[in-house]
Amino acid sequence: MRQDGICNMVKRIDAHRTLERKDIALLEKLFDREFRQVSAGESLWREGENADSLVFLQAGWACSARYHKDGSRQLLEIFLPGDVLGLCRIALSDRRTDAVMLTDGWISELPYSSLLELFNESPNTAALLFAIANQRMAMLAERQIIMAHRSARERTAHFICECHTRLLETGATCREEFLLPLTQQDLADALGMSAVHVSRTFSHLAQEGLVYRNQFQLVILDSDRLKEMAAFDDRYLRIVWNDEMSLANADQAFREPPQALQGLLDEL
Amino acid sequence: MRQDGICNMVKRIDAHRTLERKDIALLEKLFDREFRQVSAGESLWREGENADSLVFLQAGWACSARYHKDGSRQLLEIFLPGDVLGLCRIALSDRRTDAVMLTDGWISELPYSSLLELFNESPNTAALLFAIANQRMAMLAERQIIMAHRSARERTAHFICECHTRLLETGATCREEFLLPLTQQDLADALGMSAVHVSRTFSHLAQEGLVYRNQFQLVILDSDRLKEMAAFDDRYLRIVWNDEMSLANADQAFREPPQALQGLLDEL
DNA sequence: ATCGTGCGATAACTTAGGTTTACTTTGCCG
DNA sequence: CGGCAAAGTAAACCTAAGTTATCGCACGAT
């Protein structure tokens, strides 16, 4: 049970670039601390609170959201098992969103101070976390692109494709059918549309034989046509290292301090 | 001239948290390399190209954008003098957007490999870059929130507030009047609306005495009411360090290697 | 059994904003 | 100076999606 979550994280990264055993071990040590059970609806943090830790989602789904004065809400990010929450406020002071569990789950918290140690000790693994943060950024960017000019149908299709792809990468045992634990209201808040229209949209998608949703079960009927309508290109999700920043390079650099910057530091 | 750009960057960060002289010096050394003159419309990189460097925008405006098959376009980020482009693909392999100059300007490029050296030599300054990347992420998140549920007027108002605030932070000599070098089509692509509607929206805003736009000159007539209608809260733009990740801490940790992780590393 | 509650579906009506087309205004360049 | 292209404005029309309201269903609690 405990190891599964780390496995998810490692597996996902490893799918694209083989990690060295050392790095895996370091990640496991870093994240495999006391886990806490949390239940659906439970808040992980609130807007305005001091941001001083990462949350590692070992099992369950979560999301980050902004609440407006008028009672409406915008879901910003969806977190799946194996994801890390809070990477976007590292180094900045306070939370700018709420974070809420969508399902029951298990989490562990990692204070930023440990992270700082990591920065010092292993630029290797630090670059890895940077990559994960970069992937989150890519998701935000892609969401914005999709939200701006695409129709409700396309947005919905894209969202489903994204969730499905991300789930598959954690090695979940789902192929064309999986659990999407969001109510239509949640989906509406995530996709920037009304709950009623989410309902309509799913009806249309079902009519066209693309996806079928019942309760929280989601069945993808025609994956190819769905991806086509969503103009879904999964490249933005792929964690593929830049050679300049690759683990191998970082590792080497870690062992043999570079010349260029050393010169600068000496001067100061 | 050359120093101005660095000044912009440093000033903006320094406005919120005093930098140590050492860090400033390191930043200056790092970014103050051969500058290249670029002209409006010039491409800095294209989607799909290998991402192997940061671009430091010393003078001029730029943007990142995604082009769609149907010819339409989505502007993702706007970059002002003193901004760093490409932070969101560090550690990932290829560009997922185009980057284009909006005006003439001066830029310098910084290969990721130098960055890696920085990671090794000064976690201090690395954390600082992380913070700048975090700020970009916050901008993306905020844009998404605004785009999802807010009207064209509110979106436009928010965009203006954001640009104005960011400009002020670079210490630009603009108070309520400044140059916004985007055509109505550019604004439309950034805000996810049609150019015609941008025109309509600016007419309305002018009628209500909020802002006035002529050519690329933008005059804010009633800043308070504008911010109110945009529900603009500039906190997401502020680079305020988390104490856990503060420069002082990082610096200290840099001098005295920490114990916790050292133990882990010894084991491996 | 029966309530209450939350989720989802459907229909009727309204509206913000897209699309199209046509007409200005501005700047540029020979 | 004339002519051309790019940018902006205006009006007419249309459609996607919001809003409101009602209804059905599943479920848990009483």
Coordinates of N, CA, C and O (backbone and C1' of nucleotides) in Angstrom, one line a residue, chain D residues 2-29:
Chain D
dG2 P -3.6 63.7 -54.7 O5' -3.1 62.3 -55.1 C5' -2.6 62.0 -56.4 C4' -2.3 60.5 -56.5 C3' -3.5 59.6 -56.2 O3' -3.4 58.5 -57.1 C1' -1.8 59.2 -54.5
dG3 P -4.6 57.4 -57.0 O5' -3.9 56.2 -56.4 C5' -2.6 55.8 -56.7 C4' -2.2 54.7 -55.8 C3' -3.3 53.7 -55.5 O3' -2.8 52.4 -55.4 C1' -2.5 54.6 -53.5
dC4 P -3.7 51.1 -55.6 O5' -3.1 50.2 -54.4 C5' -1.7 50.2 -54.1 C4' -1.5 49.9 -52.7 C3' -2.5 48.9 -52.1 O3' -1.8 47.8 -51.6 C1' -2.3 50.7 -50.7
dA5 P -2.5 46.4 -51.3 O5' -2.0 46.2 -49.8 C5' -0.7 46.5 -49.4 C4' -0.7 46.7 -47.9 C3' -1.6 45.7 -47.1 O3' -0.8 45.2 -46.0 C1' -2.3 47.9 -46.6
dA6 P -1.3 44.0 -45.1 O5' -1.5 44.7 -43.7 C5' -0.5 45.6 -43.3 C4' -1.0 46.4 -42.1 C3' -1.8 45.5 -41.1 O3' -1.4 45.8 -39.8 C1' -3.1 47.4 -41.8
dA7 P -2.0 45.1 -38.5 O5' -3.0 46.2 -38.0 C5' -2.5 47.4 -37.4 C4' -3.7 48.3 -37.2 C3' -4.6 47.8 -36.1 O3' -4.6 48.7 -35.0 C1' -5.8 48.7 -38.1
dG8 P -5.5 48.3 -33.7 O5' -6.9 49.0 -34.0 C5' -7.0 50.4 -34.1 C4' -8.3 50.8 -34.6 C3' -9.5 50.4 -33.7 O3' -10.1 51.6 -33.3 C1' -9.9 50.0 -36.0
dT9 P -11.4 51.5 -32.3 O5' -12.6 51.6 -33.3 C5' -12.8 52.8 -34.1 C4' -14.1 52.7 -34.9 C3' -15.3 52.3 -34.0 O3' -16.3 53.3 -34.2 C1' -15.2 51.0 -35.9
dA10 P -17.6 53.4 -33.3 O5' -18.8 52.9 -34.3 C5' -18.7 53.2 -35.7 C4' -19.7 52.4 -36.4 C3' -20.9 51.9 -35.5 O3' -22.1 52.4 -36.0 C1' -20.0 50.1 -36.8
dA11 P -23.5 52.1 -35.3 O5' -24.1 51.0 -36.1 C5' -24.1 51.1 -37.6 C4' -24.7 49.8 -38.1 C3' -25.9 49.3 -37.4 O3' -26.9 48.9 -38.3 C1' -24.2 47.6 -37.6
dA12 P -28.3 48.1 -37.7 O5' -28.0 46.6 -38.3 C5' -27.6 46.5 -39.7 C4' -27.7 45.0 -40.1 C3' -28.9 44.3 -39.5 O3' -29.4 43.4 -40.4 C1' -27.0 43.3 -38.6
dC13 P -30.7 42.5 -40.0 O5' -29.9 41.1 -39.6 C5' -29.0 40.6 -40.5 C4' -28.3 39.4 -39.8 C3' -29.3 38.5 -39.1 O3' -29.2 37.2 -39.7 C1' -27.5 38.9 -37.7
dC14 P -30.0 35.9 -39.1 O5' -28.9 35.2 -38.2 C5' -27.6 35.0 -38.8 C4' -26.8 34.1 -37.9 C3' -27.5 33.0 -37.3 O3' -26.7 31.9 -37.2 C1' -26.7 34.3 -35.5
dT15 P -27.2 30.4 -36.9 O5' -26.3 30.0 -35.6 C5' -24.9 30.2 -35.6 C4' -24.4 30.0 -34.2 C3' -25.1 28.9 -33.5 O3' -24.1 28.3 -32.6 C1' -25.4 30.8 -32.2
dA16 P -23.8 26.8 -32.5 O5' -22.9 26.7 -31.2 C5' -21.8 27.6 -31.1 C4' -21.6 28.1 -29.7 C3' -21.7 27.0 -28.6 O3' -20.6 27.2 -27.7 C1' -23.3 28.7 -28.2
dA17 P -20.3 26.2 -26.6 O5' -21.0 26.8 -25.4 C5' -20.6 28.1 -25.0 C4' -21.6 28.7 -24.0 C3' -21.9 27.8 -22.8 O3' -21.8 28.5 -21.7 C1' -23.9 28.6 -23.8
dG18 P -21.9 28.0 -20.2 O5' -22.9 29.0 -19.5 C5' -22.5 30.4 -19.6 C4' -23.7 31.3 -19.1 C3' -24.2 30.9 -17.8 O3' -24.5 32.0 -17.0 C1' -26.0 30.7 -19.4
dT19 P -25.0 31.9 -15.5 O5' -26.6 31.8 -15.6 C5' -27.3 32.9 -16.2 C4' -28.8 32.6 -16.1 C3' -29.2 32.0 -14.7 O3' -30.1 32.9 -14.2 C1' -30.2 30.8 -16.5
dT20 P -30.7 32.8 -12.7 O5' -32.1 32.1 -12.8 C5' -32.9 32.4 -13.9 C4' -34.1 31.5 -14.0 C3' -34.5 30.8 -12.7 O3' -35.9 31.0 -12.6 C1' -34.2 29.2 -14.4
dA21 P -36.7 30.6 -11.2 O5' -37.5 29.4 -11.7 C5' -38.0 29.3 -13.0 C4' -38.3 27.8 -13.3 C3' -38.7 27.0 -12.1 O3' -40.0 26.6 -12.3 C1' -37.2 25.8 -13.4
dT22 P -40.8 25.7 -11.1 O5' -40.9 24.3 -11.8 C5' -41.1 24.2 -13.2 C4' -40.9 22.7 -13.6 C3' -41.3 21.7 -12.5 O3' -42.1 20.7 -13.1 C1' -39.1 21.3 -13.2
dC23 P -42.8 19.6 -12.2 O5' -41.9 18.3 -12.6 C5' -41.7 18.0 -13.9 C4' -40.7 16.9 -14.0 C3' -41.0 15.8 -13.0 O3' -41.1 14.5 -13.6 C1' -38.8 16.4 -12.9
dG24 P -41.5 13.2 -12.8 O5' -40.2 12.3 -12.9 C5' -39.5 12.2 -14.1 C4' -38.2 11.4 -13.8 C3' -38.4 10.2 -12.9 O3' -37.7 9.1 -13.4 C1' -36.7 11.7 -12.0
dC25 P -37.9 7.7 -12.8 O5' -36.5 7.4 -12.1 C5' -35.3 7.8 -12.7 C4' -34.2 7.9 -11.7 C3' -34.3 6.8 -10.7 O3' -33.1 6.1 -10.7 C1' -33.9 8.9 -9.6
dA26 P -33.0 4.6 -10.2 O5' -32.0 4.7 -9.0 C5' -30.7 5.3 -9.3 C4' -30.1 5.8 -8.0 C3' -30.0 4.7 -6.9 O3' -28.7 4.7 -6.4 C1' -31.0 6.7 -6.1
dC27 P -28.2 3.4 -5.5 O5' -28.2 4.1 -4.0 C5' -27.4 5.2 -3.8 C4' -27.8 5.8 -2.4 C3' -28.3 4.8 -1.4 O3' -27.3 4.3 -0.6 C1' -29.7 6.7 -1.4
dG28 P -26.5 4.2 0.4 O5' -26.5 5.2 1.6 C5' -27.4 6.4 1.5 C4' -27.5 7.1 2.8 C3' -27.5 6.3 4.1 O3' -27.1 7.2 5.2 C1' -29.7 7.0 3.6
dA29 P -27.2 6.8 6.7 O5' -28.5 7.5 7.2 C5' -28.6 8.9 7.2 C4' -29.9 9.4 7.8 C3' -30.2 8.7 9.2 O3' -30.7 9.7 10.1 C1' -31.9 8.3 7.7

